Amino acid sequence: MRRFKQTSHGLAVVLAALLMAAIGADSAQALPHSGWAVRGVQITPGGGSTDNDFNNNLENRAILENVAPGVTGTFGPFPPNANAVYNVSTNTPLEASNQINYSGGRFGGDQTVPGGLNNQDDYSIQGFAELNFPAGNWAVAFGRDDGGQLTFDTPIPGGITGTFSLNGPQPANGIAKNNTGGHAFTGMAFTVPAGGYTTMVDTSFFERGGGDSFEVVVAQITPGSSFFNNGGVQNNGFNPWRILGDGQYGVSVTNSVGPTVFTPNNTILPEPPGQDLGNGTGNLLNRKTFNGMVQYDLTDPEGNGAPDADIGYDASFSANDEPGFGGGEFSFNVFDNGVGGGNNKWCCNGTNNGAAPKWVAADFGVPHVIDRFTITGGNDTPGRDPQVWEIQGSNDGTTWTTIYAQSTPGVQAFIDRNEVRLFEAGTDYATPPAYRHVRYFVSETGNNNHQINELEFFSDAFNASFVLPEHYNTRMVRIAGGNGATDTQINNMTEGEMIYLAATGTGPVMANGQTYNVNIFAEDVRDRVNMGGGNGNFGGADVYPHGSNNGGNDFIVAVNTYARIPEGTYSISVASDDGRLLRLTDWFFDSVGDQGTLPGGPFSSEIRFEGTTGHNQTVGHFVVPPEGIETEIFAMFFERGGGDSFEISIAQGIQNNFNGNFVLLTDGVFGITLSNEPFAGVPEPATATMLGLVSLTLLRRRRRA
């Protein structure tokens, strides 16, 4: 049987041999190009084969290291399976790619596998590149379904400082996942000294059967980071992990096989116009500070729009294609304050091949100068991205004037999936006059379909004049070591509540038989509960009372508001990472859904989840009689460590689990009135004092003064 003989253990020499075999000696001497060199390999029955499955990483690597690119036929046997003979039916020559992001996974994975092997069984992808890392703390990881490995040729200065999700034999200067399994990440950390670090990298994955995916990502973090684990590798705005391509975080990625190719379109994509704000809901600009000013989206400055009910918006909407929220990815979904697939986006009727241009418009009721706007791309299929498109303004809804135009065919609007891009007057377009109506107008995409995720419009004059309502009194208490503390962790909701009740400021407090050191005691008044730096069901866009959207470890946040609730059946959700509670004064819950209990059984005034957890929610059901009710809503959550989030939302009817019917509980939703003070003529409930909210009452009075 034929066998490709390695001439050296060094990856640089191996890669040179592979290049020579795949594209010839002259081409192999070409100057490096940005990106990776990749190939696809598949084994199938036939040709006298005795083994037709990729069962582990060692078996896959034996084939990759002994069969040159572009060569097919029967090979083996070779270790680790001394009796196996393999029929290599597909084995592509090395080709260039600007990234490794194939077949699904957490980063979109829309690349075509070399040889068109997407969604097939018993195949492998192998990628080579020369990497140059600047000085700093680094982590790299590969995502795979099933297994794989990533190896550096040059010893890492100081060695590998941390790893996650490994198993089986490990290569020198690298990491491996030997067995089969669903999509997950395997990673390692290392430190690069001054002067940088250059190495060849050889990475691969194998697919036994079922789903398939392969991604290689990079981050500037250390093993102590909450993101340094399989679950921490996510594709969203606040997360540090990014696809490892040339220039990412200043890392150079080069190969010697040809210009970078962005599959499946096989074109080099220039940097799109505008500014990249990151990916996902957490990077939308509404209610964020930009250039020293809080930005309020003209369509929904409060961020309380309820798309399924089409309420809570400060604009009315129209479109010439699929008007409406929800539906089958209808057009108004671009105003739903969410980024993702399905009904988070507008998709997929096309504009090409003679089809009429598509547009969706917002009517603000009064004219505004559009000083900046954001547009967010879809979650999949880059070919659907707009290429020729405009933002237009009108004062009569009939005659439209171009505010911004992207008019060059072939220029994609985005480089990543779910990417939020910002455009500014004075930089990307001339400052326009004020317009009452603004619309997005698209006439050409990369294929016969079209999609975008979100639109936001901002006016500096409106930003300066808009004041958010104040309905929730909010307090944060965080503990740490020092000041004689005998306990530095909050491990359950009961412990958190006791600390909260005892704290009146920073410094040591006695609670639960222990001494705790309160190092943060912060209060504010806000219009909604949606905290957590991009986490949660609603994106967690708001900061905690101490001014950051990352609360840290071992803290509690409590809120209270006074509510007038009209007749109806309701489901209220308190969501958090970790535990939580929510109480109604002088009213009760009939039942509970999702994660949690009614501590007092049916007709309890409290819903609760006691322990630690990732983001989840407790849903309480209650019925309001025809005359309505007035009640105080008090809620609290605690965070032990890792990610954190806190949300309060509500839906009509009995909802046993969180779903798209829930909207953030803000003033006016479903006819509910909220106030941060008791309603006139109604005594302040005793729970306000019992639950430690006296200083919150004083806070709101100071703010009015």
XYZ file of C-alpha atoms in Angstrom:
705
model
C 0.000 0.000 0.000
C 1.146 3.564 -0.703
C 2.356 5.764 2.068
C 3.464 9.414 2.123
C 6.737 9.475 4.028
C 7.342 12.388 6.453
C 10.892 13.646 6.110
C 10.947 15.595 9.405
C 9.007 15.973 12.585
C 9.026 19.772 12.177
C 5.765 21.260 10.944
C 7.609 23.774 8.797
C 9.313 20.968 6.901
C 6.115 18.923 6.749
C 4.216 21.907 5.390
C 6.908 22.541 2.797
C 6.650 18.913 1.694
C 2.893 19.152 1.489
C 3.125 22.342 -0.537
C 5.613 20.767 -2.907
C 3.380 17.746 -3.395
C 0.209 19.806 -3.802
C 1.253 22.741 -5.988
C 4.775 22.144 -7.239
C 8.189 23.395 -6.214
C 7.986 26.736 -7.989
C 4.677 27.664 -6.421
C 5.843 26.516 -3.000
C 8.543 29.181 -3.054
C 5.997 31.987 -3.527
C 5.835 34.821 -1.051
C 3.438 34.218 1.872
C -0.185 35.329 1.603
C -2.552 36.195 4.426
C -4.669 33.353 5.791
C -4.545 29.570 6.039
C -3.674 26.668 3.738
C -6.389 24.001 4.073
C -7.413 20.669 2.613
C -10.326 18.242 2.953
C -9.935 14.456 3.265
C -12.612 11.735 3.284
C -12.452 7.959 3.642
C -15.151 5.666 2.213
C -15.613 1.913 1.608
C -13.907 0.405 -1.420
C -10.455 -0.311 -2.807
C -9.865 -3.160 -0.385
C -10.296 -0.980 2.688
C -10.653 -2.660 6.067
C -11.565 0.478 8.094
C -14.054 3.058 6.848
C -14.556 5.205 9.973
C -12.699 8.061 11.665
C -13.062 6.878 15.265
C -10.516 9.064 17.061
C -7.963 11.794 16.565
C -4.957 9.461 16.489
C -6.434 7.535 13.584
C -7.243 10.741 11.724
C -3.764 12.189 12.276
C -2.129 8.980 11.002
C -3.888 9.451 7.672
C -3.182 13.199 7.464
C 0.514 12.744 8.263
C 1.004 9.892 5.800
C -1.089 10.915 2.771
C -0.002 13.934 0.715
C -2.595 16.543 -0.375
C -4.326 15.861 -3.679
C -3.594 12.118 -3.683
C -6.391 9.527 -3.482
C -6.346 5.721 -3.280
C -5.741 2.969 -0.713
C -3.259 3.586 2.107
C -1.991 1.775 5.188
C -1.599 0.049 7.441
C 0.188 2.428 9.808
C 0.011 3.153 13.549
C -2.016 3.322 15.686
C -4.075 0.699 13.829
C -1.610 -1.831 12.503
C -4.289 -3.763 10.612
C -6.282 -0.918 9.040
C -6.345 -0.121 5.339
C -8.133 3.117 4.291
C -9.686 4.182 0.989
C -9.008 7.920 0.683
C -11.687 8.873 -1.849
C -11.425 12.671 -1.461
C -8.181 14.531 -0.770
C -8.071 18.090 -2.071
C -4.931 20.032 -2.921
C -4.091 22.747 -0.422
C -6.149 25.888 -0.974
C -6.133 29.274 0.709
C -8.759 30.479 3.175
C -8.774 33.574 5.373
C -10.216 31.676 8.336
C -11.192 28.262 9.683
C -14.929 28.526 10.333
C -16.726 25.565 8.776
C -20.167 23.968 8.895
C -22.017 25.575 11.784
C -20.614 25.922 15.284
C -20.752 29.017 17.472
C -19.251 31.478 14.969
C -21.588 30.963 12.042
C -19.523 28.432 10.108
C -20.724 29.307 6.605
C -17.553 28.284 4.734
C -17.660 25.475 2.205
C -15.404 22.585 3.242
C -12.681 21.815 0.669
C -14.080 19.151 -1.601
C -17.653 20.108 -0.688
C -17.625 17.717 2.281
C -20.027 19.702 4.482
C -22.554 17.508 6.328
C -20.857 14.248 5.310
C -19.401 11.438 7.427
C -15.829 10.314 8.024
C -14.010 13.347 6.734
C -11.339 15.676 8.012
C -10.121 19.249 7.515
C -6.459 20.128 8.028
C -5.152 23.694 8.179
C -1.616 25.130 8.172
C -0.330 28.667 8.695
C 2.563 30.659 10.067
C 1.442 32.672 13.092
C 3.151 35.699 14.614
C 1.863 36.753 18.053
C 2.717 40.131 19.624
C 3.729 40.193 23.273
C 0.907 39.510 25.727
C -1.315 36.863 27.284
C -2.942 34.675 24.635
C -5.376 31.806 24.307
C -6.226 29.775 21.218
C -8.927 27.153 20.857
C -10.462 24.940 18.227
C -14.149 24.062 18.083
C -14.996 20.656 16.682
C -17.655 18.066 16.110
C -16.133 15.485 16.629
C -12.440 15.575 17.747
C -9.174 17.120 16.607
C -5.949 18.825 17.596
C -3.907 22.018 17.291
C -0.100 21.971 17.458
C 2.637 24.632 17.302
C 5.970 23.744 15.698
C 8.139 26.063 17.798
C 8.238 25.542 21.575
C 6.096 28.131 23.349
C 8.106 30.566 25.494
C 7.290 29.644 29.076
C 5.210 26.667 27.934
C 1.455 26.206 27.973
C 0.017 27.967 31.039
C -3.484 26.499 30.987
C -5.784 24.180 29.029
C -9.426 23.147 28.878
C -11.493 20.283 27.431
C -8.654 17.890 26.576
C -8.610 14.101 26.527
C -6.456 11.303 25.216
C -2.776 11.570 24.214
C -1.564 15.160 23.891
C 0.910 16.444 21.296
C 3.980 18.435 22.273
C 3.322 22.208 22.116
C -0.347 21.586 21.468
C -3.743 20.284 22.524
C -6.008 17.461 21.374
C -9.506 16.049 21.841
C -9.174 12.394 20.944
C -12.733 11.050 20.989
C -16.016 11.808 19.268
C -18.593 14.265 20.634
C -20.883 17.171 19.855
C -19.586 20.644 19.089
C -17.317 21.943 21.857
C -14.038 23.839 22.192
C -10.580 22.694 23.322
C -8.148 25.454 24.238
C -4.788 26.452 25.661
C -3.194 29.606 27.068
C 0.358 30.927 26.850
C 2.345 34.114 27.397
C 4.403 35.784 24.660
C 7.351 37.904 25.845
C 8.557 41.178 24.368
C 9.658 40.676 20.789
C 6.782 38.368 19.875
C 6.549 34.671 18.983
C 6.456 33.089 15.524
C 5.494 29.491 14.831
C 3.943 27.183 12.279
C 0.573 25.777 13.325
C -1.011 22.503 12.194
C -4.649 22.005 13.176
C -7.256 19.453 12.143
C -10.591 17.971 13.066
C -12.384 14.754 12.145
C -16.075 14.010 11.687
C -17.324 10.480 12.415
C -21.036 11.080 11.696
C -23.968 13.373 12.418
C -23.347 17.103 12.808
C -19.996 18.583 11.770
C -18.148 21.827 12.519
C -14.601 23.216 12.777
C -13.503 26.635 14.062
C -10.176 28.107 15.226
C -10.379 31.142 17.511
C -8.088 33.425 19.511
C -8.447 35.639 22.602
C -6.287 37.869 24.768
C -7.040 36.295 28.151
C -5.452 34.204 30.903
C -6.550 30.893 32.479
C -8.123 32.816 35.369
C -10.662 34.454 33.080
C -14.300 33.364 33.291
C -14.135 32.996 29.490
C -11.284 30.444 29.629
C -13.399 27.310 29.299
C -15.533 25.567 26.708
C -18.682 27.420 27.744
C -16.813 30.732 27.700
C -16.053 30.539 23.978
C -19.029 32.366 22.496
C -19.658 34.657 19.545
C -21.032 37.846 21.066
C -19.975 41.386 21.595
C -18.643 41.316 25.152
C -16.843 37.994 24.686
C -13.082 38.181 23.858
C -12.958 35.181 21.498
C -12.645 35.893 17.757
C -12.062 33.801 14.643
C -8.276 33.577 14.078
C -7.645 35.363 10.791
C -4.845 37.626 9.634
C -4.779 40.828 11.708
C -7.097 39.635 14.478
C -5.782 41.220 17.708
C -2.594 42.027 15.734
C -1.764 38.347 15.062
C -0.421 37.725 11.545
C -1.632 34.560 9.769
C 0.180 33.664 6.529
C 0.428 30.758 4.087
C 2.255 30.116 0.815
C -0.416 28.696 -1.469
C -2.098 31.800 -2.888
C -4.252 34.833 -2.176
C -6.777 34.684 0.611
C -10.074 33.218 -0.553
C -13.313 33.860 1.276
C -15.422 30.814 0.549
C -18.045 30.236 -0.738
C -17.841 33.387 -2.905
C -14.102 33.053 -3.601
C -13.569 36.819 -3.382
C -11.394 38.925 -1.141
C -13.711 41.022 1.016
C -12.520 44.559 1.784
C -13.230 46.103 5.148
C -16.856 47.290 4.886
C -17.780 50.951 5.355
C -18.676 52.154 8.835
C -17.349 51.101 12.228
C -17.547 47.581 13.686
C -19.172 47.705 17.155
C -19.049 43.943 17.684
C -21.503 41.113 17.274
C -24.896 40.422 18.848
C -27.627 42.135 20.821
C -25.200 43.319 23.500
C -23.465 45.592 20.982
C -26.522 47.487 19.786
C -26.044 51.168 20.595
C -29.399 52.079 22.178
C -28.943 53.374 25.752
C -25.144 53.068 25.524
C -22.726 55.978 26.003
C -20.946 56.965 22.792
C -18.739 60.043 22.409
C -19.704 61.183 25.887
C -23.457 61.066 25.270
C -26.042 58.370 25.979
C -27.602 57.250 22.696
C -31.375 56.752 22.433
C -32.735 54.955 19.377
C -35.503 57.123 17.927
C -37.697 54.089 17.277
C -37.601 52.906 20.910
C -35.502 55.069 23.252
C -36.774 53.298 26.372
C -35.923 49.901 24.873
C -39.306 48.540 25.949
C -40.864 47.814 22.569
C -42.840 44.562 22.529
C -42.568 43.266 18.968
C -45.100 40.431 19.225
C -47.727 42.874 20.503
C -46.375 45.820 18.448
C -46.569 48.150 21.458
C -44.106 50.391 23.286
C -42.460 51.903 20.205
C -41.923 55.631 19.572
C -42.359 55.245 15.810
C -44.746 53.577 13.408
C -43.435 51.292 10.697
C -44.169 50.415 7.068
C -42.574 48.268 4.359
C -43.111 47.090 0.820
C -42.154 43.516 1.758
C -43.489 41.400 4.634
C -44.718 44.290 6.830
C -45.088 43.242 10.445
C -43.199 41.795 13.396
C -42.576 38.077 13.820
C -44.271 36.196 11.019
C -41.859 34.361 8.763
C -38.880 36.663 9.443
C -40.907 39.787 8.613
C -39.455 43.221 7.934
C -40.386 45.038 11.183
C -38.125 42.605 13.043
C -35.302 45.060 12.258
C -36.789 47.218 15.065
C -37.242 44.446 17.680
C -34.069 45.254 19.709
C -32.727 41.722 19.223
C -30.041 40.128 17.081
C -30.089 36.499 15.980
C -31.807 34.006 13.734
C -35.460 33.353 13.028
C -37.787 36.226 13.857
C -34.964 38.381 15.174
C -34.179 39.234 11.547
C -35.767 40.243 8.221
C -35.266 37.587 5.564
C -35.237 36.370 2.785
C -37.022 37.742 -0.307
C -34.431 38.866 -2.820
C -33.790 42.021 -4.807
C -31.605 40.699 -7.647
C -32.458 39.452 -11.146
C -35.073 42.099 -11.803
C -36.828 41.824 -8.435
C -38.090 45.127 -7.024
C -35.935 46.845 -4.357
C -37.047 46.231 -0.763
C -37.555 48.881 1.889
C -38.675 49.268 5.490
C -39.442 52.693 7.023
C -39.957 54.367 10.401
C -42.213 57.387 10.982
C -41.074 59.304 14.085
C -44.047 61.693 14.070
C -41.729 64.730 14.117
C -38.528 65.505 12.145
C -35.104 64.525 13.504
C -31.562 64.948 12.204
C -30.008 61.487 11.814
C -26.551 62.030 13.290
C -25.730 58.316 13.302
C -27.309 54.953 12.634
C -26.449 51.281 13.002
C -27.221 48.373 10.728
C -26.741 44.767 11.871
C -26.140 41.787 9.619
C -27.800 38.397 9.574
C -26.820 35.333 11.549
C -25.954 33.198 8.516
C -25.329 33.131 4.730
C -23.144 36.159 3.851
C -24.491 36.083 0.304
C -27.743 37.569 1.615
C -25.974 40.667 2.960
C -26.888 43.969 1.271
C -24.378 45.312 -1.236
C -26.202 48.237 -2.858
C -28.347 49.989 -0.270
C -29.296 53.406 1.136
C -30.664 55.155 4.188
C -33.197 57.707 2.948
C -35.186 60.531 4.564
C -38.553 62.144 3.814
C -40.939 64.634 5.371
C -44.048 63.495 3.511
C -43.448 59.732 3.262
C -43.532 59.961 -0.541
C -40.497 61.897 -1.775
C -37.242 60.386 -0.508
C -33.741 61.883 -0.292
C -30.572 59.847 0.150
C -28.879 60.272 3.539
C -26.265 57.537 3.081
C -25.578 55.306 0.056
C -23.470 52.216 -0.475
C -23.532 51.956 -4.244
C -20.635 49.655 -5.205
C -21.766 46.143 -6.200
C -19.702 43.395 -4.609
C -18.923 45.324 -1.415
C -20.415 43.390 1.478
C -21.881 45.341 4.384
C -20.434 43.021 7.069
C -17.406 40.833 7.729
C -18.916 38.781 10.593
C -22.313 37.295 11.349
C -24.617 39.322 13.615
C -22.184 42.225 13.231
C -23.319 45.708 14.309
C -21.871 48.501 12.135
C -22.077 52.202 12.976
C -22.277 55.080 10.457
C -21.813 58.732 11.516
C -22.691 62.067 9.973
C -19.574 64.054 9.175
C -17.535 60.882 8.761
C -19.519 58.462 6.616
C -22.066 60.892 5.148
C -22.885 64.607 5.145
C -25.068 65.826 8.028
C -28.617 65.758 6.622
C -31.582 68.028 7.331
C -34.229 66.831 9.757
C -36.624 64.187 8.448
C -39.803 62.767 9.936
C -39.574 59.515 7.946
C -36.419 57.414 7.529
C -36.117 54.182 5.577
C -33.652 51.473 4.617
C -33.706 50.773 0.863
C -31.837 47.824 -0.711
C -31.535 46.983 -4.396
C -28.745 44.383 -4.597
C -27.309 41.615 -2.410
C -24.670 38.921 -2.845
C -27.187 36.334 -4.064
C -30.891 36.114 -4.837
C -31.950 36.554 -1.185
C -31.675 39.392 1.333
C -31.413 39.710 5.112
C -30.489 42.130 7.869
C -31.002 41.906 11.618
C -31.479 45.380 13.082
C -31.635 49.137 12.413
C -31.142 51.963 14.947
C -31.384 55.735 14.305
C -29.953 58.450 16.571
C -30.193 62.233 16.855
C -27.851 64.275 19.072
C -30.570 66.830 19.821
C -32.942 64.067 20.915
C -30.211 62.360 22.959
C -29.581 65.611 24.839
C -33.243 66.223 25.656
C -34.539 62.736 26.372
C -34.886 61.688 30.031
C -35.586 58.091 30.967
C -38.472 57.549 33.388
C -37.592 56.347 36.902
C -39.668 53.431 38.152
C -37.382 50.921 39.899
C -35.471 51.759 43.083
C -32.277 49.722 42.766
C -29.500 48.773 45.179
C -26.325 46.736 44.751
C -24.326 45.183 47.614
C -21.033 43.390 46.899
C -18.757 41.635 49.386
C -15.021 40.894 49.382
C -12.259 39.850 51.742
C -10.756 42.119 54.398
C -12.146 44.051 57.393
C -12.261 40.843 59.452
C -14.495 38.980 57.025
C -15.094 35.332 57.972
C -17.022 34.553 54.771
C -16.371 35.980 51.296
C -18.882 34.057 49.195
C -22.631 34.191 48.603
C -23.745 30.614 47.981
C -27.544 30.810 48.048
C -30.427 33.250 47.956
C -31.113 33.054 51.703
C -27.527 34.032 52.515
C -27.686 36.852 49.965
C -30.923 38.190 51.426
C -29.479 38.216 54.965
C -26.409 40.155 53.807
C -28.623 42.592 51.916
C -30.828 43.256 54.953
C -27.803 43.835 57.195
C -25.932 46.199 54.865
C -26.397 49.950 55.258
C -23.156 50.996 53.547
C -19.631 49.748 52.978
C -17.651 48.021 55.707
C -18.139 44.921 57.882
C -21.639 43.601 58.625
C -22.883 40.653 60.675
C -25.325 38.273 59.005
C -26.056 34.588 59.012
C -23.613 34.093 61.907
C -20.696 35.417 59.806
C -18.843 38.670 59.215
C -18.968 39.978 55.651
C -17.041 42.925 54.223
C -19.247 45.104 51.975
C -16.922 46.824 49.488
C -19.610 48.188 47.127
C -22.911 49.736 48.212
C -24.530 51.576 45.309
C -28.057 52.797 44.510
C -29.935 54.332 41.605
C -33.418 54.635 40.108
C -34.132 53.225 36.648
C -36.935 52.463 34.209
C -36.430 48.702 33.764
C -34.526 45.675 35.035
C -32.234 44.426 32.267
C -28.669 44.189 33.586
C -25.690 42.066 32.795
C -23.464 43.149 29.912
C -25.081 41.284 27.020
C -26.275 38.221 28.926
C -29.852 37.105 29.429
C -33.011 36.867 27.381
C -33.094 40.608 26.622
C -29.413 41.291 26.075
C -28.626 42.730 29.522
C -27.841 46.154 28.069
C -27.914 48.168 31.330
C -25.134 48.689 33.860
C -25.432 47.775 37.518
C -25.786 50.602 40.063
C -22.005 50.838 40.537
C -21.653 51.855 36.868
C -20.426 48.701 35.157
C -22.273 45.968 33.262
C -19.948 43.408 34.846
C -20.841 43.070 38.493
C -17.956 40.758 39.423
C -18.427 37.992 41.989
C -20.460 37.695 45.197
C -22.946 40.525 44.985
C -26.679 41.138 45.355
C -28.971 43.495 43.452
C -32.486 44.293 44.689
C -35.212 46.402 43.109
C -38.688 47.533 44.051
C -41.466 49.292 42.141
C -45.145 50.018 42.795
C -47.547 48.686 40.171
C -51.166 49.268 39.169
C -52.133 46.178 37.194
C -55.420 45.947 35.273
C -57.675 42.892 35.053
C -56.146 39.850 33.418
C -54.050 36.729 33.779
C -50.305 37.320 33.849
C -46.996 35.476 33.940
C -44.111 37.442 35.462
C -40.518 36.269 34.974
C -37.562 37.100 37.196
C -34.410 35.905 35.426
C -30.838 35.824 36.649
C -27.479 34.157 36.932
C -27.482 32.934 39.813
C -30.430 32.627 42.274
C -33.433 34.949 42.609
C -36.724 35.841 44.255
C -39.716 38.063 43.461
C -42.505 39.109 45.847
C -45.895 40.784 45.444
C -47.246 42.742 48.394
C -50.836 41.836 49.355
C -51.242 39.565 46.329
C -50.348 35.984 45.463
C -49.214 33.531 42.811
C -51.310 30.562 41.737
C -48.458 28.509 40.304
C -44.851 28.657 39.127
C -43.040 27.642 35.936
C -39.508 27.187 34.640
C -36.836 27.040 37.367
C -38.067 27.728 40.901
C -40.697 27.185 43.578
C -43.549 28.798 45.504
C -42.008 28.640 49.006
C -45.408 28.894 50.679
C -47.214 26.657 48.209
C -50.215 27.856 46.161
C -51.323 31.380 47.061
C -47.766 32.287 48.072
C -46.718 35.900 47.522
C -43.195 34.817 46.501
C -41.475 32.903 43.703
C -37.897 31.806 44.327
C -34.851 29.886 43.120
C -32.378 29.288 45.917
C -29.117 28.026 44.365
C -26.501 28.820 41.737
C -27.187 28.419 38.020
C -26.437 29.785 34.614
C -28.911 32.314 33.250
C -32.417 30.993 33.854
C -35.761 32.277 35.060
C -38.574 31.663 37.509
C -42.058 32.384 36.155
C -44.981 33.113 38.477
C -48.655 33.088 37.383
C -51.272 35.369 38.938
C -54.797 36.557 38.173
C -56.047 40.137 38.618
C -59.807 40.729 39.213
C -61.883 43.280 37.245
C -61.135 46.127 39.660
C -57.363 45.682 39.214
C -54.747 45.646 41.967
C -52.061 47.894 43.418
C -49.006 46.048 44.664
C -45.338 46.508 45.449
C -43.047 44.312 43.340
C -39.782 43.449 45.096
C -37.109 41.332 43.404
C -33.552 40.320 44.209
C -30.807 38.148 42.754
C -27.359 37.057 43.872
C -24.240 36.277 41.872
C -21.707 33.749 43.157
C -19.241 33.883 40.235
C -18.892 33.741 36.465
C -21.501 35.391 34.265
C -24.201 37.599 35.774
C -27.617 38.884 34.672
C -30.879 40.237 36.092
C -34.187 40.806 34.251
C -37.872 41.254 35.063
C -40.351 40.656 32.259
C -44.054 39.913 31.920
C -46.494 38.220 29.527
C -50.245 37.896 29.333
C -51.837 34.516 29.969
C -50.315 31.409 31.562
C -46.797 30.870 30.207
C -45.154 27.873 31.849
C -41.781 28.650 30.284
C -40.053 31.772 29.048
C -40.905 32.494 25.395
C -41.343 35.288 22.879
C -44.534 36.532 24.565
C -42.520 38.077 27.412
C -41.531 41.754 27.327
C -39.511 43.745 29.822
C -41.792 45.049 32.583
C -41.820 48.809 32.029
C -44.406 51.516 32.564
C -47.325 51.188 30.150
C -46.798 47.564 29.105
C -50.196 45.799 28.969
C -51.726 48.874 30.609
C -49.607 48.468 33.753
C -48.576 51.655 35.590
C -45.271 51.681 37.487
C -43.971 54.178 40.027
C -40.900 54.293 42.241
C -43.100 55.663 45.041
C -46.354 54.367 46.548
C -49.448 55.647 44.774
C -51.290 58.594 46.335
C -53.617 57.547 49.128
C -52.005 54.122 49.499
C -49.794 53.603 52.580
C -46.229 52.565 51.842
C -46.133 48.797 52.384
C -44.404 47.532 55.470
C -42.201 45.378 53.254
C -40.283 48.464 52.141
C -38.832 48.855 55.626
C -38.649 45.131 56.333
C -36.642 44.515 53.173
C -34.155 47.306 53.754
C -35.490 49.833 51.241
C -35.683 52.831 53.558
C -32.567 54.416 52.069
C -33.981 53.853 48.589
C -36.977 55.963 49.568
C -34.586 58.668 50.737
C -32.626 58.312 47.500
C -35.609 59.008 45.279
C -36.555 62.015 47.419
C -33.020 63.400 47.054
C -33.218 62.960 43.286
C -36.482 64.964 43.161
C -35.055 67.793 45.237
